[in-house]
Amino acid sequence: MVRVVFVHPDLGIGGAERAVVDAALALKSRGHSVSFLTAHHDQSHCFQETRDGTLQVTAVGDWLPRSVLGRLQALCAYVRMIYVAVYLVFFSGLEFDLIFCDQVSACIPVLRRSGRKVLFYCHFPDLLLTQRGSLLKRWYRAPLDWLEEKTTGMADCVLVNSKFTSGVFHETFTSLQHIQPEVLYPIPDFSAFQKPVEPATDDLVPTGAKIVFLSINRYERKKNLGLAIRSFGKLYSDCKSGHLIMAGGYDERVRENVQHYQELRQLTSDLGLDDHVTFLRSFTDAQKRTLLNACSCLVYTPDKEHFGIVPIEAMYMQRPVIAVASGGPLETVENGKTGFLCEPTPDSFAEAMMKILKDPKLAKMLGENGKKRVEELFSFRQFTEKLDKIVKGLTVS
């Protein structure tokens, strides 16, 4: 048994959070001891396993600011994670053999003071997730970018979530060419998807909607959610009984979530689609299963997405996936076999959506192929075996 402690900045609802929760569940299923330390954990906005006692979670340092007057968010995230690391190493009293850290590498020098091995899961280089439109912003980011690269290289093992991210890792961190990250696809535990699916209620899927297109992503501009709305608008005249559901993670504390939600509502109104687009701000795992079961197709709009767990979940539920032909979906979605890979334009997406609309048999075939592909290439068992081997290898060496 290996005692593993997970250190994560904000254990809410999102792809990165789902990935580390599933990693913890995988290790726990192999008899390892797992626990979480995080700077924030809201019982009303988290995954069930972190709320119901399945996983032990301790939150420390939430009193530290997330931003200063809406700015310096990256710096505040670094400070909060360093505080969590200091608490773990010097004050927590926890006994552990391995630290699993992700998203923020700045805390790794502190974590190494524990004398234990540190595994860092690089979902995507943080320095690529922000714009540098002004000289002041470039000055502000320069030391943070340097710190990210320097501290990432201090981990005993680096994992990435796709071959695409592995390539980006080497392109971005030029001083870390000697490090070859291990690719560990963040595969969810599909046992949850085998539970009975609750019937769709009108607040989830409107009554009378015969063709349902579903988008699941956080309310962030980089997720390109407007593409789904504009694409649906282009085919609406041929699909009067169709409906688009925009479901995604939403946090009132995050200004971008609030702003982008309003932007999407305005776009929907401008296109005259108010009665044909439903917005869901956060949802339970049971509601996600219901949505995936009730939809005709998943519309996945991020461009150059690092990996993307939702397309895997949709294919497991036998639903076709329409995604941008870049990033992680190039490794998960098989064009023409399990869905369609498109250019990130409304015309391209609308053309693929029309194929689903006009040919239910094609949609059914794509869905069946998708489940087979997931079972063959992206099983939770394979994910568990690889992570278990990595963890044991680190603690033995």
Short mmCIF file of C-alpha atoms in Angstrom, two decimals:
data_model
loop_
_atom_site.label_atom_id
_atom_site.label_comp_id
_atom_site.label_asym_id
_atom_site.label_seq_id
_atom_site.Cartn_x
_atom_site.Cartn_y
_atom_site.Cartn_z
CA MET A 1 0.00 0.00 0.00
CA VAL A 2 1.20 3.48 -0.92
CA ARG A 3 -0.07 6.48 1.04
CA VAL A 4 -0.82 9.16 -1.55
CA VAL A 5 -1.85 12.73 -0.80
CA PHE A 6 -3.32 14.82 -3.61
CA VAL A 7 -2.61 18.56 -3.61
CA HIS A 8 -5.04 20.54 -5.79
CA PRO A 9 -5.82 24.28 -5.93
CA ASP A 10 -9.64 24.28 -6.09
CA LEU A 11 -11.55 21.02 -5.78
CA GLY A 12 -14.69 22.16 -7.57
CA ILE A 13 -16.27 20.88 -10.78
CA GLY A 14 -14.21 20.76 -13.97
CA GLY A 15 -12.12 18.50 -16.17
CA ALA A 16 -8.96 18.82 -14.08
CA GLU A 17 -10.91 18.11 -10.89
CA ARG A 18 -12.62 15.10 -12.46
CA ALA A 19 -9.22 13.79 -13.55
CA VAL A 20 -7.64 13.92 -10.08
CA VAL A 21 -10.77 12.51 -8.41
CA ASP A 22 -10.71 9.57 -10.82
CA ALA A 23 -6.97 9.13 -10.23
CA ALA A 24 -7.66 8.93 -6.50
CA LEU A 25 -10.49 6.44 -7.02
CA ALA A 26 -8.24 4.33 -9.25
CA LEU A 27 -5.48 4.17 -6.63
CA LYS A 28 -7.98 3.49 -3.86
CA SER A 29 -9.36 0.55 -5.84
CA ARG A 30 -5.85 -0.95 -5.79
CA GLY A 31 -5.64 -0.74 -2.00
CA HIS A 32 -3.67 2.47 -1.70
CA SER A 33 -4.50 5.14 0.88
CA VAL A 34 -5.55 8.47 -0.66
CA SER A 35 -6.48 11.90 0.70
CA PHE A 36 -6.82 15.45 -0.63
CA LEU A 37 -5.48 18.81 0.45
CA THR A 38 -6.92 21.82 -1.35
CA ALA A 39 -7.24 25.56 -0.95
CA HIS A 40 -10.98 25.47 -1.63
CA HIS A 41 -13.74 22.88 -1.36
CA ASP A 42 -17.37 23.96 -1.54
CA GLN A 43 -19.78 21.19 -0.52
CA SER A 44 -22.42 22.65 -2.86
CA HIS A 45 -20.08 22.81 -5.86
CA CYS A 46 -17.99 19.64 -6.01
CA PHE A 47 -18.03 16.07 -7.21
CA GLN A 48 -20.02 13.65 -5.10
CA GLU A 49 -17.02 11.51 -4.14
CA THR A 50 -15.42 14.49 -2.41
CA ARG A 51 -18.65 15.29 -0.59
CA ASP A 52 -19.98 11.92 0.57
CA GLY A 53 -16.85 10.70 2.36
CA THR A 54 -15.58 8.41 -0.40
CA LEU A 55 -12.47 10.61 -0.52
CA GLN A 56 -11.05 12.45 2.48
CA VAL A 57 -10.71 16.18 1.75
CA THR A 58 -9.07 18.86 3.88
CA ALA A 59 -9.31 22.52 2.83
CA VAL A 60 -6.73 25.01 4.10
CA GLY A 61 -5.90 28.59 3.21
CA ASP A 62 -9.25 29.56 1.73
CA TRP A 63 -8.95 32.85 3.57
CA LEU A 64 -6.21 33.88 1.17
CA PRO A 65 -7.49 36.05 -1.73
CA ARG A 66 -8.22 34.53 -5.15
CA SER A 67 -7.48 37.88 -6.78
CA VAL A 68 -6.67 41.50 -6.00
CA LEU A 69 -9.38 43.80 -7.35
CA GLY A 70 -10.15 41.15 -9.96
CA ARG A 71 -6.52 40.89 -11.07
CA LEU A 72 -3.34 38.96 -10.18
CA GLN A 73 -5.30 35.69 -10.24
CA ALA A 74 -2.30 33.56 -11.23
CA LEU A 75 -0.12 35.03 -8.49
CA CYS A 76 -2.85 34.44 -5.91
CA ALA A 77 -3.27 30.84 -7.09
CA TYR A 78 0.48 30.29 -6.66
CA VAL A 79 0.43 31.78 -3.15
CA ARG A 80 -2.58 29.68 -2.12
CA MET A 81 -0.97 26.46 -3.33
CA ILE A 82 2.33 27.26 -1.65
CA TYR A 83 0.40 27.80 1.58
CA VAL A 84 -1.27 24.38 1.16
CA ALA A 85 2.16 22.82 0.58
CA VAL A 86 3.61 24.49 3.69
CA TYR A 87 0.68 23.22 5.75
CA LEU A 88 1.06 19.68 4.42
CA VAL A 89 4.81 19.41 4.94
CA PHE A 90 5.24 21.27 8.23
CA PHE A 91 1.93 21.33 10.11
CA SER A 92 -0.56 18.69 8.93
CA GLY A 93 0.89 15.68 10.73
CA LEU A 94 -0.20 13.53 7.78
CA GLU A 95 1.86 10.47 6.94
CA PHE A 96 2.36 9.88 3.25
CA ASP A 97 4.71 8.22 0.77
CA LEU A 98 3.92 10.17 -2.41
CA ILE A 99 2.49 13.57 -3.33
CA PHE A 100 0.29 13.88 -6.42
CA CYS A 101 0.26 17.54 -7.43
CA ASP A 102 -1.42 19.12 -10.44
CA GLN A 103 -2.16 22.44 -12.16
CA VAL A 104 0.19 24.65 -10.08
CA SER A 105 3.84 23.57 -9.94
CA ALA A 106 5.08 26.53 -7.86
CA CYS A 107 4.55 24.55 -4.66
CA ILE A 108 6.83 21.66 -5.69
CA PRO A 109 10.01 23.05 -4.01
CA VAL A 110 8.11 23.10 -0.70
CA LEU A 111 6.65 19.64 -1.29
CA ARG A 112 10.12 18.23 -1.90
CA ARG A 113 11.11 19.35 1.60
CA SER A 114 9.02 16.43 2.85
CA GLY A 115 11.62 14.00 1.49
CA ARG A 116 8.88 12.20 -0.44
CA LYS A 117 8.54 11.76 -4.20
CA VAL A 118 6.44 14.32 -6.07
CA LEU A 119 4.37 13.41 -9.13
CA PHE A 120 3.14 16.38 -11.19
CA TYR A 121 0.19 16.05 -13.58
CA CYS A 122 0.51 18.74 -16.25
CA HIS A 123 -2.99 19.18 -17.71
CA PHE A 124 -1.56 22.00 -19.85
CA PRO A 125 1.17 24.63 -19.36
CA ASP A 126 -0.41 27.44 -17.35
CA LEU A 127 1.57 30.08 -19.20
CA LEU A 128 -0.39 29.26 -22.37
CA LEU A 129 -3.76 29.82 -20.73
CA THR A 130 -3.62 33.61 -20.64
CA GLN A 131 -3.17 36.48 -23.06
CA ARG A 132 -0.34 39.03 -22.81
CA GLY A 133 -1.87 42.02 -24.52
CA SER A 134 0.05 44.71 -22.68
CA LEU A 135 3.62 45.36 -21.64
CA LEU A 136 2.55 45.41 -17.99
CA LYS A 137 0.94 41.98 -18.36
CA ARG A 138 4.12 40.60 -19.95
CA TRP A 139 6.22 41.98 -17.08
CA TYR A 140 3.82 40.48 -14.55
CA ARG A 141 3.77 37.07 -16.21
CA ALA A 142 7.51 36.77 -16.95
CA PRO A 143 8.63 35.69 -13.43
CA LEU A 144 5.57 33.43 -13.05
CA ASP A 145 6.30 31.74 -16.38
CA TRP A 146 9.93 31.24 -15.39
CA LEU A 147 8.84 29.82 -12.02
CA GLU A 148 6.38 27.42 -13.67
CA GLU A 149 9.03 25.98 -15.98
CA LYS A 150 11.68 25.78 -13.25
CA THR A 151 9.44 24.09 -10.68
CA THR A 152 7.80 21.70 -13.15
CA GLY A 153 11.27 20.32 -13.84
CA MET A 154 11.72 19.62 -10.12
CA ALA A 155 9.03 16.91 -10.04
CA ASP A 156 10.19 13.30 -9.80
CA CYS A 157 7.69 12.33 -12.49
CA VAL A 158 5.65 14.41 -14.94
CA LEU A 159 2.40 13.12 -16.41
CA VAL A 160 0.43 14.69 -19.26
CA ASN A 161 -3.12 13.99 -20.36
CA SER A 162 -2.53 13.36 -24.08
CA LYS A 163 0.07 13.04 -26.80
CA PHE A 164 -0.97 16.51 -27.90
CA THR A 165 -0.12 17.96 -24.49
CA SER A 166 3.18 16.08 -24.49
CA GLY A 167 4.14 17.87 -27.70
CA VAL A 168 3.04 21.23 -26.30
CA PHE A 169 5.05 20.53 -23.12
CA HIS A 170 8.29 20.25 -25.09
CA GLU A 171 7.49 23.21 -27.34
CA THR A 172 6.74 25.40 -24.32
CA PHE A 173 9.31 24.34 -21.73
CA THR A 174 12.47 24.55 -23.81
CA SER A 175 14.77 23.89 -20.84
CA LEU A 176 12.99 20.61 -20.03
CA GLN A 177 13.82 18.71 -23.21
CA HIS A 178 15.46 16.01 -21.06
CA ILE A 179 12.11 15.18 -19.48
CA GLN A 180 9.85 12.76 -21.32
CA PRO A 181 6.38 13.05 -19.77
CA GLU A 182 4.30 9.91 -19.41
CA VAL A 183 0.95 10.08 -21.21
CA LEU A 184 -1.88 9.12 -18.89
CA TYR A 185 -5.28 9.68 -20.44
CA PRO A 186 -7.63 10.90 -17.66
CA ILE A 187 -10.27 8.21 -18.10
CA PRO A 188 -13.34 8.40 -15.83
CA ASP A 189 -14.69 5.51 -13.80
CA PHE A 190 -17.53 4.34 -16.01
CA SER A 191 -19.15 2.34 -13.22
CA ALA A 192 -21.09 5.52 -12.42
CA PHE A 193 -22.52 5.47 -15.96
CA GLN A 194 -23.86 1.96 -15.41
CA LYS A 195 -26.29 3.15 -12.75
CA PRO A 196 -29.97 3.53 -13.69
CA VAL A 197 -30.58 6.69 -15.71
CA GLU A 198 -33.21 8.95 -14.25
CA PRO A 199 -35.93 10.06 -16.69
CA ALA A 200 -35.51 13.51 -18.20
CA THR A 201 -37.53 16.24 -16.55
CA ASP A 202 -38.70 19.35 -18.37
CA ASP A 203 -36.13 21.54 -16.61
CA LEU A 204 -33.36 19.38 -18.10
CA VAL A 205 -34.76 18.41 -21.51
CA PRO A 206 -37.80 20.37 -22.72
CA THR A 207 -40.84 18.28 -23.61
CA GLY A 208 -41.36 18.08 -27.35
CA ALA A 209 -37.71 18.37 -28.30
CA LYS A 210 -37.16 15.55 -30.81
CA ILE A 211 -33.55 16.27 -31.70
CA VAL A 212 -31.35 17.39 -28.81
CA PHE A 213 -27.84 18.71 -29.28
CA LEU A 214 -25.85 18.87 -26.06
CA SER A 215 -22.83 20.97 -25.11
CA ILE A 216 -21.05 20.27 -21.81
CA ASN A 217 -18.23 22.62 -20.83
CA ARG A 218 -17.37 25.25 -18.25
CA TYR A 219 -18.64 28.77 -18.90
CA GLU A 220 -15.26 30.06 -20.08
CA ARG A 221 -14.49 31.94 -23.27
CA LYS A 222 -11.67 29.59 -24.24
CA LYS A 223 -14.25 26.78 -24.52
CA ASN A 224 -15.68 28.52 -27.61
CA LEU A 225 -19.29 27.88 -26.52
CA GLY A 226 -20.68 30.50 -28.86
CA LEU A 227 -19.77 28.17 -31.72
CA ALA A 228 -22.42 25.67 -30.61
CA ILE A 229 -25.10 28.39 -30.51
CA ARG A 230 -24.17 29.89 -33.88
CA SER A 231 -24.01 26.43 -35.49
CA PHE A 232 -27.42 25.48 -34.13
CA GLY A 233 -28.78 28.80 -35.40
CA LYS A 234 -27.68 27.94 -38.93
CA LEU A 235 -29.70 24.72 -39.05
CA TYR A 236 -32.67 25.79 -36.90
CA SER A 237 -34.86 26.58 -39.93
CA ASP A 238 -34.55 22.88 -40.91
CA CYS A 239 -34.98 21.66 -37.34
CA LYS A 240 -37.94 23.45 -35.72
CA SER A 241 -38.35 20.62 -33.19
CA GLY A 242 -34.66 20.67 -32.32
CA HIS A 243 -33.16 21.99 -29.12
CA LEU A 244 -29.70 22.90 -27.89
CA ILE A 245 -28.73 22.39 -24.24
CA MET A 246 -25.76 24.40 -22.98
CA ALA A 247 -24.70 22.65 -19.76
CA GLY A 248 -21.56 23.51 -17.89
CA GLY A 249 -19.64 24.22 -14.72
CA TYR A 250 -20.49 27.61 -13.26
CA ASP A 251 -19.20 29.35 -10.16
CA GLU A 252 -20.58 32.70 -8.98
CA ARG A 253 -17.16 33.51 -7.49
CA VAL A 254 -15.54 33.38 -10.93
CA ARG A 255 -16.13 36.63 -12.78
CA GLU A 256 -15.55 35.09 -16.21
CA ASN A 257 -18.25 32.46 -15.57
CA VAL A 258 -20.78 35.16 -14.76
CA GLN A 259 -19.79 37.42 -17.64
CA HIS A 260 -19.62 34.69 -20.28
CA TYR A 261 -22.98 33.24 -19.26
CA GLN A 262 -24.54 36.65 -19.88
CA GLU A 263 -22.70 36.95 -23.21
CA LEU A 264 -24.07 33.59 -24.36
CA ARG A 265 -27.60 34.51 -23.29
CA GLN A 266 -27.32 37.72 -25.30
CA LEU A 267 -26.02 35.83 -28.35
CA THR A 268 -28.94 33.41 -28.10
CA SER A 269 -31.39 36.31 -27.93
CA ASP A 270 -29.75 38.10 -30.87
CA LEU A 271 -30.19 34.95 -33.00
CA GLY A 272 -33.84 34.56 -31.98
CA LEU A 273 -33.21 31.21 -30.28
CA ASP A 274 -34.40 31.98 -26.74
CA ASP A 275 -37.11 29.29 -26.85
CA HIS A 276 -34.83 26.68 -28.34
CA VAL A 277 -31.68 26.89 -26.19
CA THR A 278 -31.56 25.83 -22.54
CA PHE A 279 -28.76 26.94 -20.21
CA LEU A 280 -27.84 24.72 -17.28
CA ARG A 281 -25.33 26.15 -14.81
CA SER A 282 -23.76 23.16 -13.03
CA PHE A 283 -25.46 19.81 -12.56
CA THR A 284 -25.13 16.54 -10.69
CA ASP A 285 -23.56 13.34 -11.99
CA ALA A 286 -27.05 11.82 -12.22
CA GLN A 287 -28.24 14.77 -14.30
CA LYS A 288 -25.22 14.41 -16.59
CA ARG A 289 -26.14 10.78 -17.26
CA THR A 290 -29.70 11.85 -18.03
CA LEU A 291 -28.52 14.56 -20.41
CA LEU A 292 -26.16 12.23 -22.27
CA ASN A 293 -28.85 9.57 -22.48
CA ALA A 294 -31.45 12.02 -23.77
CA CYS A 295 -29.34 13.87 -26.33
CA SER A 296 -28.99 12.97 -30.00
CA CYS A 297 -25.40 14.17 -30.23
CA LEU A 298 -22.66 15.90 -28.24
CA VAL A 299 -21.34 19.17 -29.67
CA TYR A 300 -17.83 19.77 -28.31
CA THR A 301 -16.47 23.19 -29.26
CA PRO A 302 -13.05 23.85 -27.60
CA ASP A 303 -10.20 24.40 -30.06
CA LYS A 304 -6.85 22.78 -29.21
CA GLU A 305 -8.37 21.18 -26.11
CA HIS A 306 -5.76 19.36 -24.04
CA PHE A 307 -7.73 16.10 -23.92
CA GLY A 308 -11.44 16.36 -23.19
CA ILE A 309 -13.17 13.86 -20.93
CA VAL A 310 -16.73 14.66 -22.04
CA PRO A 311 -16.35 13.17 -25.56
CA ILE A 312 -15.20 9.91 -23.93
CA GLU A 313 -18.24 9.93 -21.65
CA ALA A 314 -20.59 10.65 -24.56
CA MET A 315 -19.13 7.84 -26.67
CA TYR A 316 -19.48 5.47 -23.72
CA MET A 317 -23.16 6.43 -23.60
CA GLN A 318 -23.37 5.63 -27.34
CA ARG A 319 -23.75 9.19 -28.53
CA PRO A 320 -22.00 10.64 -31.61
CA VAL A 321 -19.53 13.45 -30.99
CA ILE A 322 -18.99 16.52 -33.15
CA ALA A 323 -15.72 18.18 -32.14
CA VAL A 324 -13.05 20.55 -33.42
CA ALA A 325 -10.33 18.78 -35.40
CA SER A 326 -7.49 19.72 -33.05
CA GLY A 327 -5.95 18.75 -29.73
CA GLY A 328 -7.22 15.81 -27.69
CA PRO A 329 -10.30 14.96 -29.82
CA LEU A 330 -7.91 13.94 -32.62
CA GLU A 331 -6.86 11.08 -30.32
CA THR A 332 -10.33 10.14 -29.05
CA VAL A 333 -12.91 10.81 -31.78
CA GLU A 334 -12.57 8.82 -35.00
CA ASN A 335 -13.82 10.99 -37.84
CA GLY A 336 -16.71 9.40 -39.71
CA LYS A 337 -16.71 6.37 -37.39
CA THR A 338 -17.66 7.71 -33.94
CA GLY A 339 -18.58 11.27 -34.91
CA PHE A 340 -17.19 14.16 -36.93
CA LEU A 341 -14.07 16.30 -36.58
CA CYS A 342 -14.70 19.77 -37.98
CA GLU A 343 -13.14 23.15 -38.54
CA PRO A 344 -14.07 25.55 -35.71
CA THR A 345 -16.64 27.40 -37.83
CA PRO A 346 -20.46 27.50 -37.63
CA ASP A 347 -20.77 26.28 -41.24
CA SER A 348 -18.59 23.21 -40.60
CA PHE A 349 -20.33 22.29 -37.36
CA ALA A 350 -23.80 22.92 -38.80
CA GLU A 351 -23.03 20.61 -41.73
CA ALA A 352 -22.08 17.80 -39.33
CA MET A 353 -25.12 18.47 -37.12
CA MET A 354 -27.34 18.27 -40.19
CA LYS A 355 -26.04 14.75 -40.90
CA ILE A 356 -27.19 13.67 -37.43
CA LEU A 357 -30.51 15.42 -37.97
CA LYS A 358 -31.24 13.80 -41.32
CA ASP A 359 -30.01 10.25 -40.67
CA PRO A 360 -30.98 8.66 -37.31
CA LYS A 361 -29.49 5.34 -38.47
CA LEU A 362 -26.11 7.02 -38.99
CA ALA A 363 -26.31 8.56 -35.53
CA LYS A 364 -27.06 5.16 -34.02
CA MET A 365 -24.14 3.53 -35.84
CA LEU A 366 -21.72 6.28 -34.78
CA GLY A 367 -22.85 5.89 -31.17
CA GLU A 368 -22.36 2.13 -31.17
CA ASN A 369 -18.91 2.51 -32.72
CA GLY A 370 -18.03 5.08 -30.09
CA LYS A 371 -18.74 2.77 -27.19
CA LYS A 372 -16.63 0.03 -28.76
CA ARG A 373 -13.76 2.47 -29.22
CA VAL A 374 -13.88 3.58 -25.59
CA GLU A 375 -13.96 0.01 -24.31
CA GLU A 376 -11.00 -0.97 -26.50
CA LEU A 377 -8.74 2.07 -26.06
CA PHE A 378 -9.86 4.16 -23.10
CA SER A 379 -10.93 1.85 -20.31
CA PHE A 380 -10.72 2.77 -16.64
CA ARG A 381 -8.98 -0.55 -16.05
CA GLN A 382 -6.08 0.46 -18.35
CA PHE A 383 -5.92 3.87 -16.67
CA THR A 384 -5.82 2.26 -13.22
CA GLU A 385 -3.13 -0.26 -14.14
CA LYS A 386 -0.83 2.38 -15.63
CA LEU A 387 -1.22 4.80 -12.72
CA ASP A 388 -0.74 2.01 -10.18
CA LYS A 389 2.48 0.97 -11.92
CA ILE A 390 3.78 4.56 -11.97
CA VAL A 391 3.01 5.13 -8.29
CA LYS A 392 4.61 1.87 -7.19
CA GLY A 393 7.67 2.55 -9.35
CA LEU A 394 8.19 5.97 -7.77
CA THR A 395 7.93 4.76 -4.19
CA VAL A 396 10.15 1.73 -4.71
CA SER A 397 12.92 3.65 -6.49
#
